[in-house]
PDB file of C-alpha atoms and ligand atoms in Angstrom:
ATOM      1  CA  MET A   1     110.982  91.959  82.221  1.00  0.00           C
ATOM      2  CA  GLN A   2     109.802  88.982  84.121  1.00  0.00           C
ATOM      3  CA  VAL A   3     106.445  90.768  85.200  1.00  0.00           C
ATOM      4  CA  VAL A   4     104.635  93.525  82.928  1.00  0.00           C
ATOM      5  CA  LEU A   5     101.335  95.470  83.700  1.00  0.00           C
ATOM      6  CA  GLN A   6     100.431  97.084  80.456  1.00  0.00           C
ATOM      7  CA  GLY A   7      97.518  99.861  80.680  1.00  0.00           C
ATOM      8  CA  VAL A   8      95.709  97.909  83.741  1.00  0.00           C
ATOM      9  CA  ASN A   9      92.996  99.018  84.870  1.00  0.00           C
ATOM     10  CA  LYS A  10      90.747  97.609  87.405  1.00  0.00           C
ATOM     11  CA  LEU A  11      86.984  98.072  88.291  1.00  0.00           C
ATOM     12  CA  PHE A  12      85.124  96.790  91.407  1.00  0.00           C
ATOM     13  CA  THR A  13      81.185  96.640  91.173  1.00  0.00           C
ATOM     14  CA  LYS A  14      79.846  97.473  94.981  1.00  0.00           C
ATOM     15  CA  SER A  15      77.282  95.960  96.508  1.00  0.00           C
ATOM     16  CA  ASN A  16      74.903  98.950  96.184  1.00  0.00           C
ATOM     17  CA  ASN A  17      75.784  98.289  92.595  1.00  0.00           C
ATOM     18  CA  GLN A  18      78.129 101.646  91.776  1.00  0.00           C
ATOM     19  CA  THR A  19      81.153 101.208  90.127  1.00  0.00           C
ATOM     20  CA  LEU A  20      84.592 101.513  91.700  1.00  0.00           C
ATOM     21  CA  GLN A  21      88.017 102.381  89.765  1.00  0.00           C
ATOM     22  CA  VAL A  22      90.293 101.085  91.906  1.00  0.00           C
ATOM     23  CA  LEU A  23      93.378 101.511  89.508  1.00  0.00           C
ATOM     24  CA  ARG A  24      94.011 103.464  85.755  1.00  0.00           C
ATOM     25  CA  ASP A  25      96.270 102.845  83.576  1.00  0.00           C
ATOM     26  CA  VAL A  26      99.104 101.364  85.403  1.00  0.00           C
ATOM     27  CA  ASP A  27     102.090 100.640  83.777  1.00  0.00           C
ATOM     28  CA  LEU A  28     105.228  98.639  84.924  1.00  0.00           C
ATOM     29  CA  GLU A  29     107.851  96.802  84.294  1.00  0.00           C
ATOM     30  CA  ILE A  30     109.401  94.457  86.697  1.00  0.00           C
ATOM     31  CA  GLY A  31     112.708  92.808  86.051  1.00  0.00           C
ATOM     32  CA  ALA A  32     113.546  89.265  87.019  1.00  0.00           C
ATOM     33  CA  GLY A  33     115.415  89.360  90.719  1.00  0.00           C
ATOM     34  CA  GLU A  34     114.525  92.791  90.944  1.00  0.00           C
ATOM     35  CA  PHE A  35     113.126  94.078  95.026  1.00  0.00           C
ATOM     36  CA  ILE A  36     110.614  96.410  94.493  1.00  0.00           C
ATOM     37  CA  SER A  37     107.988  97.936  96.704  1.00  0.00           C
ATOM     38  CA  LEU A  38     104.466  99.540  96.763  1.00  0.00           C
ATOM     39  CA  LEU A  39     103.748 102.378  98.643  1.00  0.00           C
ATOM     40  CA  GLY A  40     100.696 104.354  99.064  1.00  0.00           C
ATOM     41  CA  PRO A  41      97.680 105.527 101.057  1.00  0.00           C
ATOM     42  CA  SER A  42      95.206 102.508 102.222  1.00  0.00           C
ATOM     43  CA  GLY A  43      92.839 101.664  99.779  1.00  0.00           C
ATOM     44  CA  CYS A  44      94.816 102.880  96.435  1.00  0.00           C
ATOM     45  CA  GLY A  45      94.896  99.558  95.329  1.00  0.00           C
ATOM     46  CA  LYS A  46      98.304  97.934  95.898  1.00  0.00           C
ATOM     47  CA  SER A  47      96.778  94.554  97.460  1.00  0.00           C
ATOM     48  CA  THR A  48      94.550  94.643  94.087  1.00  0.00           C
ATOM     49  CA  LEU A  49      97.649  95.126  91.823  1.00  0.00           C
ATOM     50  CA  LEU A  50      99.727  92.680  93.992  1.00  0.00           C
ATOM     51  CA  ASN A  51      96.826  89.977  93.740  1.00  0.00           C
ATOM     52  CA  MET A  52      96.450  90.094  89.816  1.00  0.00           C
ATOM     53  CA  VAL A  53     100.039  89.353  89.636  1.00  0.00           C
ATOM     54  CA  ALA A  54      99.069  86.620  91.631  1.00  0.00           C
ATOM     55  CA  GLY A  55      96.597  85.763  89.175  1.00  0.00           C
ATOM     56  CA  LEU A  56      93.654  86.005  92.101  1.00  0.00           C
ATOM     57  CA  GLU A  57      92.241  89.034  90.536  1.00  0.00           C
ATOM     58  CA  PHE A  58      92.402  89.882  86.881  1.00  0.00           C
ATOM     59  CA  PRO A  59      92.296  93.702  85.401  1.00  0.00           C
ATOM     60  CA  SER A  60      89.377  95.233  83.820  1.00  0.00           C
ATOM     61  CA  ASN A  61      91.364  96.426  80.753  1.00  0.00           C
ATOM     62  CA  GLY A  62      94.751  95.792  80.505  1.00  0.00           C
ATOM     63  CA  LYS A  63      97.162  93.018  80.355  1.00  0.00           C
ATOM     64  CA  VAL A  64      99.314  91.249  82.973  1.00  0.00           C
ATOM     65  CA  LEU A  65     102.070  89.222  81.992  1.00  0.00           C
ATOM     66  CA  VAL A  66     104.418  87.065  83.806  1.00  0.00           C
ATOM     67  CA  ASN A  67     107.814  85.804  81.839  1.00  0.00           C
ATOM     68  CA  GLY A  68     105.909  86.983  78.786  1.00  0.00           C
ATOM     69  CA  LYS A  69     102.878  85.206  79.251  1.00  0.00           C
ATOM     70  CA  GLN A  70      99.634  86.578  80.399  1.00  0.00           C
ATOM     71  CA  VAL A  71      98.579  85.719  84.066  1.00  0.00           C
ATOM     72  CA  LYS A  72      95.587  83.585  84.096  1.00  0.00           C
ATOM     73  CA  GLY A  73      95.351  82.369  87.504  1.00  0.00           C
ATOM     74  CA  PRO A  74      97.404  81.484  90.105  1.00  0.00           C
ATOM     75  CA  GLY A  75     100.531  79.609  89.336  1.00  0.00           C
ATOM     76  CA  ARG A  76     103.774  77.579  90.822  1.00  0.00           C
ATOM     77  CA  ASP A  77     106.076  80.475  89.634  1.00  0.00           C
ATOM     78  CA  ARG A  78     104.166  83.001  92.127  1.00  0.00           C
ATOM     79  CA  ILE A  79     103.421  82.684  95.884  1.00  0.00           C
ATOM     80  CA  VAL A  80     101.825  85.333  98.466  1.00  0.00           C
ATOM     81  CA  VAL A  81     102.815  85.826 101.559  1.00  0.00           C
ATOM     82  CA  PHE A  82     100.501  87.634 103.874  1.00  0.00           C
ATOM     83  CA  GLN A  83     100.343  89.822 106.986  1.00  0.00           C
ATOM     84  CA  GLU A  84      98.797  87.135 108.676  1.00  0.00           C
ATOM     85  CA  SER A  85     101.025  83.698 108.838  1.00  0.00           C
ATOM     86  CA  GLY A  86      97.790  81.619 107.923  1.00  0.00           C
ATOM     87  CA  LEU A  87      99.719  78.656 109.858  1.00  0.00           C
ATOM     88  CA  PHE A  88      97.580  75.329 110.200  1.00  0.00           C
ATOM     89  CA  PRO A  89      97.412  75.405 114.116  1.00  0.00           C
ATOM     90  CA  TRP A  90      96.903  71.782 114.255  1.00  0.00           C
ATOM     91  CA  MET A  91     100.275  70.851 112.112  1.00  0.00           C
ATOM     92  CA  SER A  92     103.855  71.310 113.739  1.00  0.00           C
ATOM     93  CA  VAL A  93     105.954  73.829 112.174  1.00  0.00           C
ATOM     94  CA  LEU A  94     107.763  71.413 110.200  1.00  0.00           C
ATOM     95  CA  GLU A  95     104.243  69.985 109.230  1.00  0.00           C
ATOM     96  CA  ASN A  96     103.223  73.206 108.257  1.00  0.00           C
ATOM     97  CA  VAL A  97     106.017  74.087 105.559  1.00  0.00           C
ATOM     98  CA  MET A  98     105.855  70.221 104.296  1.00  0.00           C
ATOM     99  CA  TYR A  99     102.550  70.363 103.478  1.00  0.00           C
ATOM    100  CA  GLY A 100     102.486  72.154 100.187  1.00  0.00           C
ATOM    101  CA  LEU A 101     105.519  69.652  99.537  1.00  0.00           C
ATOM    102  CA  LEU A 102     103.218  66.721 100.245  1.00  0.00           C
ATOM    103  CA  LEU A 103     100.723  68.335  97.988  1.00  0.00           C
ATOM    104  CA  ARG A 104     103.159  68.497  95.032  1.00  0.00           C
ATOM    105  CA  LYS A 105     103.774  64.569  95.612  1.00  0.00           C
ATOM    106  CA  LEU A 106     107.119  64.667  97.020  1.00  0.00           C
ATOM    107  CA  SER A 107     108.231  61.630  99.216  1.00  0.00           C
ATOM    108  CA  LYS A 108     107.514  62.266 103.004  1.00  0.00           C
ATOM    109  CA  LYS A 109     110.904  61.724 103.152  1.00  0.00           C
ATOM    110  CA  GLU A 110     112.257  64.580 100.401  1.00  0.00           C
ATOM    111  CA  ALA A 111     109.552  66.823 101.601  1.00  0.00           C
ATOM    112  CA  GLU A 112     110.758  67.115 105.213  1.00  0.00           C
ATOM    113  CA  GLU A 113     114.726  67.473 103.897  1.00  0.00           C
ATOM    114  CA  LYS A 114     113.186  70.730 101.866  1.00  0.00           C
ATOM    115  CA  ALA A 115     111.105  71.580 104.699  1.00  0.00           C
ATOM    116  CA  MET A 116     113.852  71.585 107.314  1.00  0.00           C
ATOM    117  CA  GLU A 117     116.376  73.260 104.809  1.00  0.00           C
ATOM    118  CA  GLY A 118     113.860  76.316 104.663  1.00  0.00           C
ATOM    119  CA  LEU A 119     113.180  76.453 108.095  1.00  0.00           C
ATOM    120  CA  ARG A 120     117.024  76.756 108.566  1.00  0.00           C
ATOM    121  CA  MET A 121     117.117  79.469 106.200  1.00  0.00           C
ATOM    122  CA  VAL A 122     114.865  81.553 108.409  1.00  0.00           C
ATOM    123  CA  HIS A 123     116.854  80.366 111.665  1.00  0.00           C
ATOM    124  CA  LEU A 124     114.182  78.601 112.817  1.00  0.00           C
ATOM    125  CA  GLY A 125     115.144  74.686 112.540  1.00  0.00           C
ATOM    126  CA  ARG A 126     115.344  74.445 116.502  1.00  0.00           C
ATOM    127  CA  PHE A 127     111.429  74.856 116.180  1.00  0.00           C
ATOM    128  CA  ALA A 128     110.565  72.344 113.699  1.00  0.00           C
ATOM    129  CA  LYS A 129     108.774  70.095 116.299  1.00  0.00           C
ATOM    130  CA  SER A 130     106.963  73.653 118.022  1.00  0.00           C
ATOM    131  CA  TYR A 131     103.309  74.462 117.229  1.00  0.00           C
ATOM    132  CA  PRO A 132     102.359  77.759 116.175  1.00  0.00           C
ATOM    133  CA  HIS A 133     100.431  78.693 119.142  1.00  0.00           C
ATOM    134  CA  GLU A 134     104.191  78.519 121.021  1.00  0.00           C
ATOM    135  CA  LEU A 135     105.746  80.571 118.517  1.00  0.00           C
ATOM    136  CA  SER A 136     105.620  85.007 118.628  1.00  0.00           C
ATOM    137  CA  GLY A 137     104.428  86.774 115.790  1.00  0.00           C
ATOM    138  CA  GLY A 138     107.716  87.187 114.323  1.00  0.00           C
ATOM    139  CA  MET A 139     108.791  83.634 114.374  1.00  0.00           C
ATOM    140  CA  LYS A 140     105.126  82.811 112.574  1.00  0.00           C
ATOM    141  CA  GLN A 141     106.030  85.232 109.636  1.00  0.00           C
ATOM    142  CA  ARG A 142     109.409  83.287 109.395  1.00  0.00           C
ATOM    143  CA  VAL A 143     107.511  80.183 108.746  1.00  0.00           C
ATOM    144  CA  ALA A 144     105.448  81.263 106.533  1.00  0.00           C
ATOM    145  CA  ILE A 145     108.524  82.864 104.351  1.00  0.00           C
ATOM    146  CA  ALA A 146     109.889  79.192 104.619  1.00  0.00           C
ATOM    147  CA  ARG A 147     106.751  77.787 103.421  1.00  0.00           C
ATOM    148  CA  ALA A 148     106.860  79.746 100.706  1.00  0.00           C
ATOM    149  CA  LEU A 149     110.513  79.555  99.924  1.00  0.00           C
ATOM    150  CA  VAL A 150     110.378  75.621  99.754  1.00  0.00           C
ATOM    151  CA  LEU A 151     108.211  75.895  96.810  1.00  0.00           C
ATOM    152  CA  ASP A 152     110.753  77.245  94.949  1.00  0.00           C
ATOM    153  CA  PRO A 153     108.610  80.238  93.323  1.00  0.00           C
ATOM    154  CA  GLU A 154     110.149  82.680  91.092  1.00  0.00           C
ATOM    155  CA  ILE A 155     108.544  85.377  92.440  1.00  0.00           C
ATOM    156  CA  LEU A 156     107.761  85.915  96.144  1.00  0.00           C
ATOM    157  CA  LEU A 157     104.619  88.743  96.480  1.00  0.00           C
ATOM    158  CA  MET A 158     104.441  89.867 100.115  1.00  0.00           C
ATOM    159  CA  ASP A 159     101.125  91.654 100.926  1.00  0.00           C
ATOM    160  CA  GLU A 160     102.484  93.627 104.448  1.00  0.00           C
ATOM    161  CA  PRO A 161     103.986  90.526 105.522  1.00  0.00           C
ATOM    162  CA  PHE A 162     105.892  92.501 108.711  1.00  0.00           C
ATOM    163  CA  ALA A 163     102.641  94.742 109.596  1.00  0.00           C
ATOM    164  CA  ALA A 164     101.995  93.473 112.712  1.00  0.00           C
ATOM    165  CA  LEU A 165     105.319  92.866 114.022  1.00  0.00           C
ATOM    166  CA  ASP A 166     106.924  95.285 116.586  1.00  0.00           C
ATOM    167  CA  GLU A 167     109.814  97.495 115.357  1.00  0.00           C
ATOM    168  CA  GLN A 168     112.569  95.118 116.619  1.00  0.00           C
ATOM    169  CA  THR A 169     111.781  91.692 115.404  1.00  0.00           C
ATOM    170  CA  ARG A 170     111.216  93.619 111.687  1.00  0.00           C
ATOM    171  CA  MET A 171     114.524  94.666 111.319  1.00  0.00           C
ATOM    172  CA  VAL A 172     115.413  91.093 112.196  1.00  0.00           C
ATOM    173  CA  LEU A 173     113.364  89.951 109.750  1.00  0.00           C
ATOM    174  CA  HIS A 174     114.486  92.391 107.233  1.00  0.00           C
ATOM    175  CA  THR A 175     117.838  91.280 107.515  1.00  0.00           C
ATOM    176  CA  GLU A 176     116.761  87.733 107.080  1.00  0.00           C
ATOM    177  CA  LEU A 177     114.250  88.867 104.015  1.00  0.00           C
ATOM    178  CA  GLN A 178     117.576  90.633 102.632  1.00  0.00           C
ATOM    179  CA  GLU A 179     120.097  87.331 102.962  1.00  0.00           C
ATOM    180  CA  ILE A 180     117.252  85.276 101.292  1.00  0.00           C
ATOM    181  CA  TRP A 181     116.943  87.710  98.529  1.00  0.00           C
ATOM    182  CA  GLN A 182     120.510  87.961  97.985  1.00  0.00           C
ATOM    183  CA  ARG A 183     121.125  84.158  98.255  1.00  0.00           C
ATOM    184  CA  THR A 184     118.328  83.193  95.899  1.00  0.00           C
ATOM    185  CA  GLY A 185     117.779  85.933  93.429  1.00  0.00           C
ATOM    186  CA  LYS A 186     113.960  85.840  93.698  1.00  0.00           C
ATOM    187  CA  THR A 187     112.119  88.563  92.573  1.00  0.00           C
ATOM    188  CA  ILE A 188     110.227  90.252  95.297  1.00  0.00           C
ATOM    189  CA  ILE A 189     107.216  92.424  94.883  1.00  0.00           C
ATOM    190  CA  PHE A 190     106.598  93.758  98.237  1.00  0.00           C
ATOM    191  CA  ILE A 191     103.702  95.991 100.056  1.00  0.00           C
ATOM    192  CA  THR A 192     104.560  98.071 102.970  1.00  0.00           C
ATOM    193  CA  HIS A 193     102.856 101.333 104.494  1.00  0.00           C
ATOM    194  CA  ASN A 194     106.614 101.851 106.237  1.00  0.00           C
ATOM    195  CA  ILE A 195     108.615 104.244 104.161  1.00  0.00           C
ATOM    196  CA  ARG A 196     111.834 102.983 106.331  1.00  0.00           C
ATOM    197  CA  GLU A 197     111.121  99.318 105.403  1.00  0.00           C
ATOM    198  CA  ALA A 198     110.514  99.933 101.744  1.00  0.00           C
ATOM    199  CA  VAL A 199     113.975 102.142 101.731  1.00  0.00           C
ATOM    200  CA  MET A 200     115.632  99.858 103.456  1.00  0.00           C
ATOM    201  CA  LEU A 201     114.845  96.638 101.297  1.00  0.00           C
ATOM    202  CA  SER A 202     114.134  97.917  97.992  1.00  0.00           C
ATOM    203  CA  GLN A 203     115.744  98.397  94.627  1.00  0.00           C
ATOM    204  CA  ARG A 204     113.001 100.341  93.614  1.00  0.00           C
ATOM    205  CA  ILE A 205     109.826 102.133  95.055  1.00  0.00           C
ATOM    206  CA  VAL A 206     106.507 102.771  93.357  1.00  0.00           C
ATOM    207  CA  LEU A 207     104.318 105.195  94.895  1.00  0.00           C
ATOM    208  CA  LEU A 208     100.917 104.925  94.438  1.00  0.00           C
ATOM    209  CA  GLY A 209      98.667 107.706  94.392  1.00  0.00           C
ATOM    210  CA  THR A 210      94.841 107.683  94.868  1.00  0.00           C
ATOM    211  CA  ARG A 211      92.078 107.108  93.629  1.00  0.00           C
ATOM    212  CA  PRO A 212      91.790 105.188  91.480  1.00  0.00           C
ATOM    213  CA  GLY A 213      95.322 104.360  91.661  1.00  0.00           C
ATOM    214  CA  CYS A 214      97.876 105.336  89.627  1.00  0.00           C
ATOM    215  CA  ILE A 215     101.456 105.491  89.608  1.00  0.00           C
ATOM    216  CA  LYS A 216     102.833 108.503  91.221  1.00  0.00           C
ATOM    217  CA  LYS A 217     106.473 108.326  91.355  1.00  0.00           C
ATOM    218  CA  VAL A 218     108.791 105.617  91.043  1.00  0.00           C
ATOM    219  CA  TYR A 219     112.120 106.017  93.142  1.00  0.00           C
ATOM    220  CA  GLN A 220     115.368 104.275  92.411  1.00  0.00           C
ATOM    221  CA  VAL A 221     117.025 103.430  95.752  1.00  0.00           C
ATOM    222  CA  GLN A 222     121.148 103.537  94.662  1.00  0.00           C
ATOM    223  CA  ALA A 223     122.746 102.550  97.999  1.00  0.00           C
ATOM    224  CA  SER A 224     124.625  98.665  97.932  1.00  0.00           C
ATOM    225  CA  PHE A 225     123.470  95.576 100.553  1.00  0.00           C
ATOM    226  CA  PRO A 226     123.494  95.371 103.497  1.00  0.00           C
ATOM    227  CA  ARG A 227     122.379  99.176 103.532  1.00  0.00           C
ATOM    228  CA  ASP A 228     123.142 100.911 106.622  1.00  0.00           C
ATOM    229  CA  PRO A 229     120.118 102.730 108.761  1.00  0.00           C
ATOM    230  CA  GLY A 230     122.278 105.562 109.273  1.00  0.00           C
ATOM    231  CA  ASP A 231     122.738 106.226 105.938  1.00  0.00           C
ATOM    232  CA  ALA A 232     121.878 110.005 105.521  1.00  0.00           C
ATOM    233  CA  LEU A 233     120.961 109.505 101.682  1.00  0.00           C
ATOM    234  CA  LEU A 234     118.184 106.937 102.789  1.00  0.00           C
ATOM    235  CA  ALA A 235     117.049 108.728 105.198  1.00  0.00           C
ATOM    236  CA  HIS A 236     116.743 112.157 102.773  1.00  0.00           C
ATOM    237  CA  LEU A 237     115.445 109.330 100.161  1.00  0.00           C
ATOM    238  CA  GLU A 238     112.736 108.592 103.402  1.00  0.00           C
ATOM    239  CA  GLN A 239     111.743 112.087 103.537  1.00  0.00           C
ATOM    240  CA  LYS A 240     111.278 113.188 100.185  1.00  0.00           C
ATOM    241  CA  ILE A 241     108.767 110.071  99.822  1.00  0.00           C
ATOM    242  CA  LEU A 242     106.976 110.885 102.653  1.00  0.00           C
ATOM    243  CA  HIS A 243     106.138 114.527 101.408  1.00  0.00           C
ATOM    244  CA  SER A 244     104.839 112.914  98.107  1.00  0.00           C
ATOM    245  CA  LEU A 245     102.945 110.364 100.311  1.00  0.00           C
ATOM    246  CA  GLU A 246     101.432 113.035 102.427  1.00  0.00           C
ATOM    247  CA  GLU A 247     100.177 115.174  99.470  1.00  0.00           C
ATOM    248  CA  GLU A 248      98.095 111.554  98.532  1.00  0.00           C
ATOM    249  CA  MET A 249      96.886 111.300 101.619  1.00  0.00           C
ATOM    250  CA  ALA A 250      95.483 114.609 102.063  1.00  0.00           C
ATOM    251  CA  LYS A 251      93.380 113.672  98.847  1.00  0.00           C
ATOM    252  CA  VAL A 252      92.024 111.083 100.735  1.00  0.00           C
ATOM    253  CA  LEU A 253      91.183 112.813 103.842  1.00  0.00           C
ATOM    254  CA  LYS A 254      89.454 115.688 101.742  1.00  0.00           C
ATOM    255  CA  GLU A 255      87.156 113.397  99.822  1.00  0.00           C
ATOM    256  CA  GLU A 256      86.313 111.380 103.117  1.00  0.00           C
ATOM    257  CA  MET A 257      85.944 114.127 105.132  1.00  0.00           C
ATOM    258  CA  GLY A 258      84.866 117.270 103.048  1.00  0.00           C
ATOM    259  CA  ASP A 259      85.223 120.545 104.522  1.00  0.00           C
ATOM    260  CA  GLU A 260      85.594 119.436 107.899  1.00  0.00           C
ATOM    261  CA  TYR A 261      88.786 118.557 107.046  1.00  0.00           C
ATOM    262  CA  ASN A 262      91.270 121.299 106.750  1.00  0.00           C
ATOM    263  CA  PHE A 263      94.859 119.483 105.761  1.00  0.00           C
ATOM    264  CA  LYS A 264      98.175 121.390 107.084  1.00  0.00           C
ATOM    265  CA  LYS A 265     101.751 120.148 106.204  1.00  0.00           C
ATOM    266  CA  GLY A 266     103.102 118.528 109.050  1.00  0.00           C
ATOM    267  CA  HIS A 267      99.249 117.543 110.452  1.00  0.00           C
ATOM    268  CA  ILE A 268     100.258 113.800 109.645  1.00  0.00           C
ATOM    269  CA  HIS A 269     103.134 112.010 112.103  1.00  0.00           C
ATOM    270  CA  ARG A 270     106.246 112.833 110.498  1.00  0.00           C
ATOM    271  CA  ASP A 271     108.317 109.923 111.623  1.00  0.00           C
ATOM    272  CA  PRO A 272     108.556 107.756 108.547  1.00  0.00           C
ATOM    273  CA  LEU A 273     108.754 104.784 110.791  1.00  0.00           C
ATOM    274  CA  TYR A 274     104.935 104.929 111.366  1.00  0.00           C
ATOM    275  CA  ASN A 275     103.020 103.418 109.419  1.00  0.00           C
ATOM    276  CA  LEU A 276     101.604 105.908 107.038  1.00  0.00           C
ATOM    277  CA  GLY A 277      98.225 105.589 105.645  1.00  0.00           C
ATOM    278  CA  SER A 278      97.415 102.618 107.578  1.00  0.00           C
ATOM    279  CA  ASP A 279      95.201 104.050 109.790  1.00  0.00           C
ATOM    280  CA  ILE A 280      92.840 106.102 107.172  1.00  0.00           C
TER     281      ILE A 280
HETATM  282  N1  ATP B 301      86.400  92.141  95.767  1.00  0.00           N
HETATM  283  C1  ATP B 301      85.957  93.467  95.991  1.00  0.00           C
HETATM  284  N2  ATP B 301      84.979  93.930  95.629  1.00  0.00           N
HETATM  285  C2  ATP B 301      84.970  95.447  95.645  1.00  0.00           C
HETATM  286  N3  ATP B 301      85.839  96.268  96.001  1.00  0.00           N
HETATM  287  C3  ATP B 301      87.212  96.028  96.645  1.00  0.00           C
HETATM  288  C4  ATP B 301      87.373  94.372  96.364  1.00  0.00           C
HETATM  289  N4  ATP B 301      88.502  94.065  96.383  1.00  0.00           N
HETATM  290  C5  ATP B 301      88.751  95.800  96.949  1.00  0.00           C
HETATM  291  N5  ATP B 301      88.085  96.582  96.637  1.00  0.00           N
HETATM  292  C6  ATP B 301      88.065  97.841  97.166  1.00  0.00           C
HETATM  293  O1  ATP B 301      89.104  98.495  96.141  1.00  0.00           O
HETATM  294  C7  ATP B 301      90.093  99.229  96.786  1.00  0.00           C
HETATM  295  C8  ATP B 301      91.773  99.353  96.656  1.00  0.00           C
HETATM  296  O2  ATP B 301      91.615  98.083  97.685  1.00  0.00           O
HETATM  297  P1  ATP B 301      92.932  97.364  98.097  1.00  0.00           P
HETATM  298  O3  ATP B 301      93.006  96.265  99.275  1.00  0.00           O
HETATM  299  O4  ATP B 301      93.417  96.827  96.558  1.00  0.00           O
HETATM  300  O5  ATP B 301      93.667  98.411  98.645  1.00  0.00           O
HETATM  301  P2  ATP B 301      95.347  98.779  99.315  1.00  0.00           P
HETATM  302  O6  ATP B 301      96.308 100.036  98.729  1.00  0.00           O
HETATM  303  O7  ATP B 301      95.614  97.449  99.535  1.00  0.00           O
HETATM  304  O8  ATP B 301      94.643  99.171 100.675  1.00  0.00           O
HETATM  305  P3  ATP B 301      95.421  98.885 102.433  1.00  0.00           P
HETATM  306  O9  ATP B 301      96.588  99.712 102.343  1.00  0.00           O
HETATM  307  O10 ATP B 301      94.278  98.990 103.437  1.00  0.00           O
HETATM  308  O11 ATP B 301      95.678  97.484 102.384  1.00  0.00           O
HETATM  309  C9  ATP B 301      89.386  99.637  98.377  1.00  0.00           C
HETATM  310  O12 ATP B 301      88.616 100.492  98.081  1.00  0.00           O
HETATM  311  C10 ATP B 301      88.804  98.580  98.091  1.00  0.00           C
HETATM  312  O13 ATP B 301      87.415  98.532  99.220  1.00  0.00           O
HETATM  313 MG1   MG B 302      96.041  95.865 101.146  1.00  0.00          MG
END
């Protein structure tokens, strides 16, 4: 197994000195080349978990192993893509993608070739000379993906990378990401609030419960790729996950609102396209 979390617990000390347990006893094994999604209510610890794999956070107890080695910090084998593209506005698209390659001491020529290859992979070769402000949100995210891919990490960590995009752009990017994943064989750990997105893209979906975050359920998504958005089995799985997520959200809302909140099933918007949990 390429990524292994063993008995991971994470506690944060809040500004008022109280301790907040974010993750409890998380055990998870992710295979090389697997596409796995993490779903769960806001605040359940998804980003914390991803950041621990990235080496940006560390468990309070337990271990995070990548290729059998305990994670001690960030490494070349792992790259995070965030919701915000984080492009440098003063650099062209090409220069943005070249940046990390030049830091790795590639010659300008080599960096340019690789960056162009990366941009073509996300169908943005024609926009190499453009600047970030000239691009749509979806295009910026594609540049961010190209920038990550050219560094050739074994593991791509994606924290709600498409959350700010409209549904149509999101669907285009799903197709592109799926193609890239199949072509490159990267391991992808993908956080989303969008159940449909998780079902369309992943081989496995981990539903985290709250609080503290622990694994509530793991779903295998059996359908082959490319997936058919009209597949009845996938729609059924979406509904199943939605019910489990609703239970978790009811717990969060009850905790936050106390007696004022009277949760009824169906109280929450039931369209699985809706970014469930992102608005708490
Ligand atoms: N550095 C930190 N110090 C203190 N508390 C933190 C820190 N980082 C995260 N937390 C808290 O840990 C909890 C989990 O945060 P995390 O960002 O992992 O949740 P999440 O599941 O990614 O949520 P969302 O879906 O809203 O992105 C939250 O209550 C958050 O406030
Ligand atoms: Mg998060």
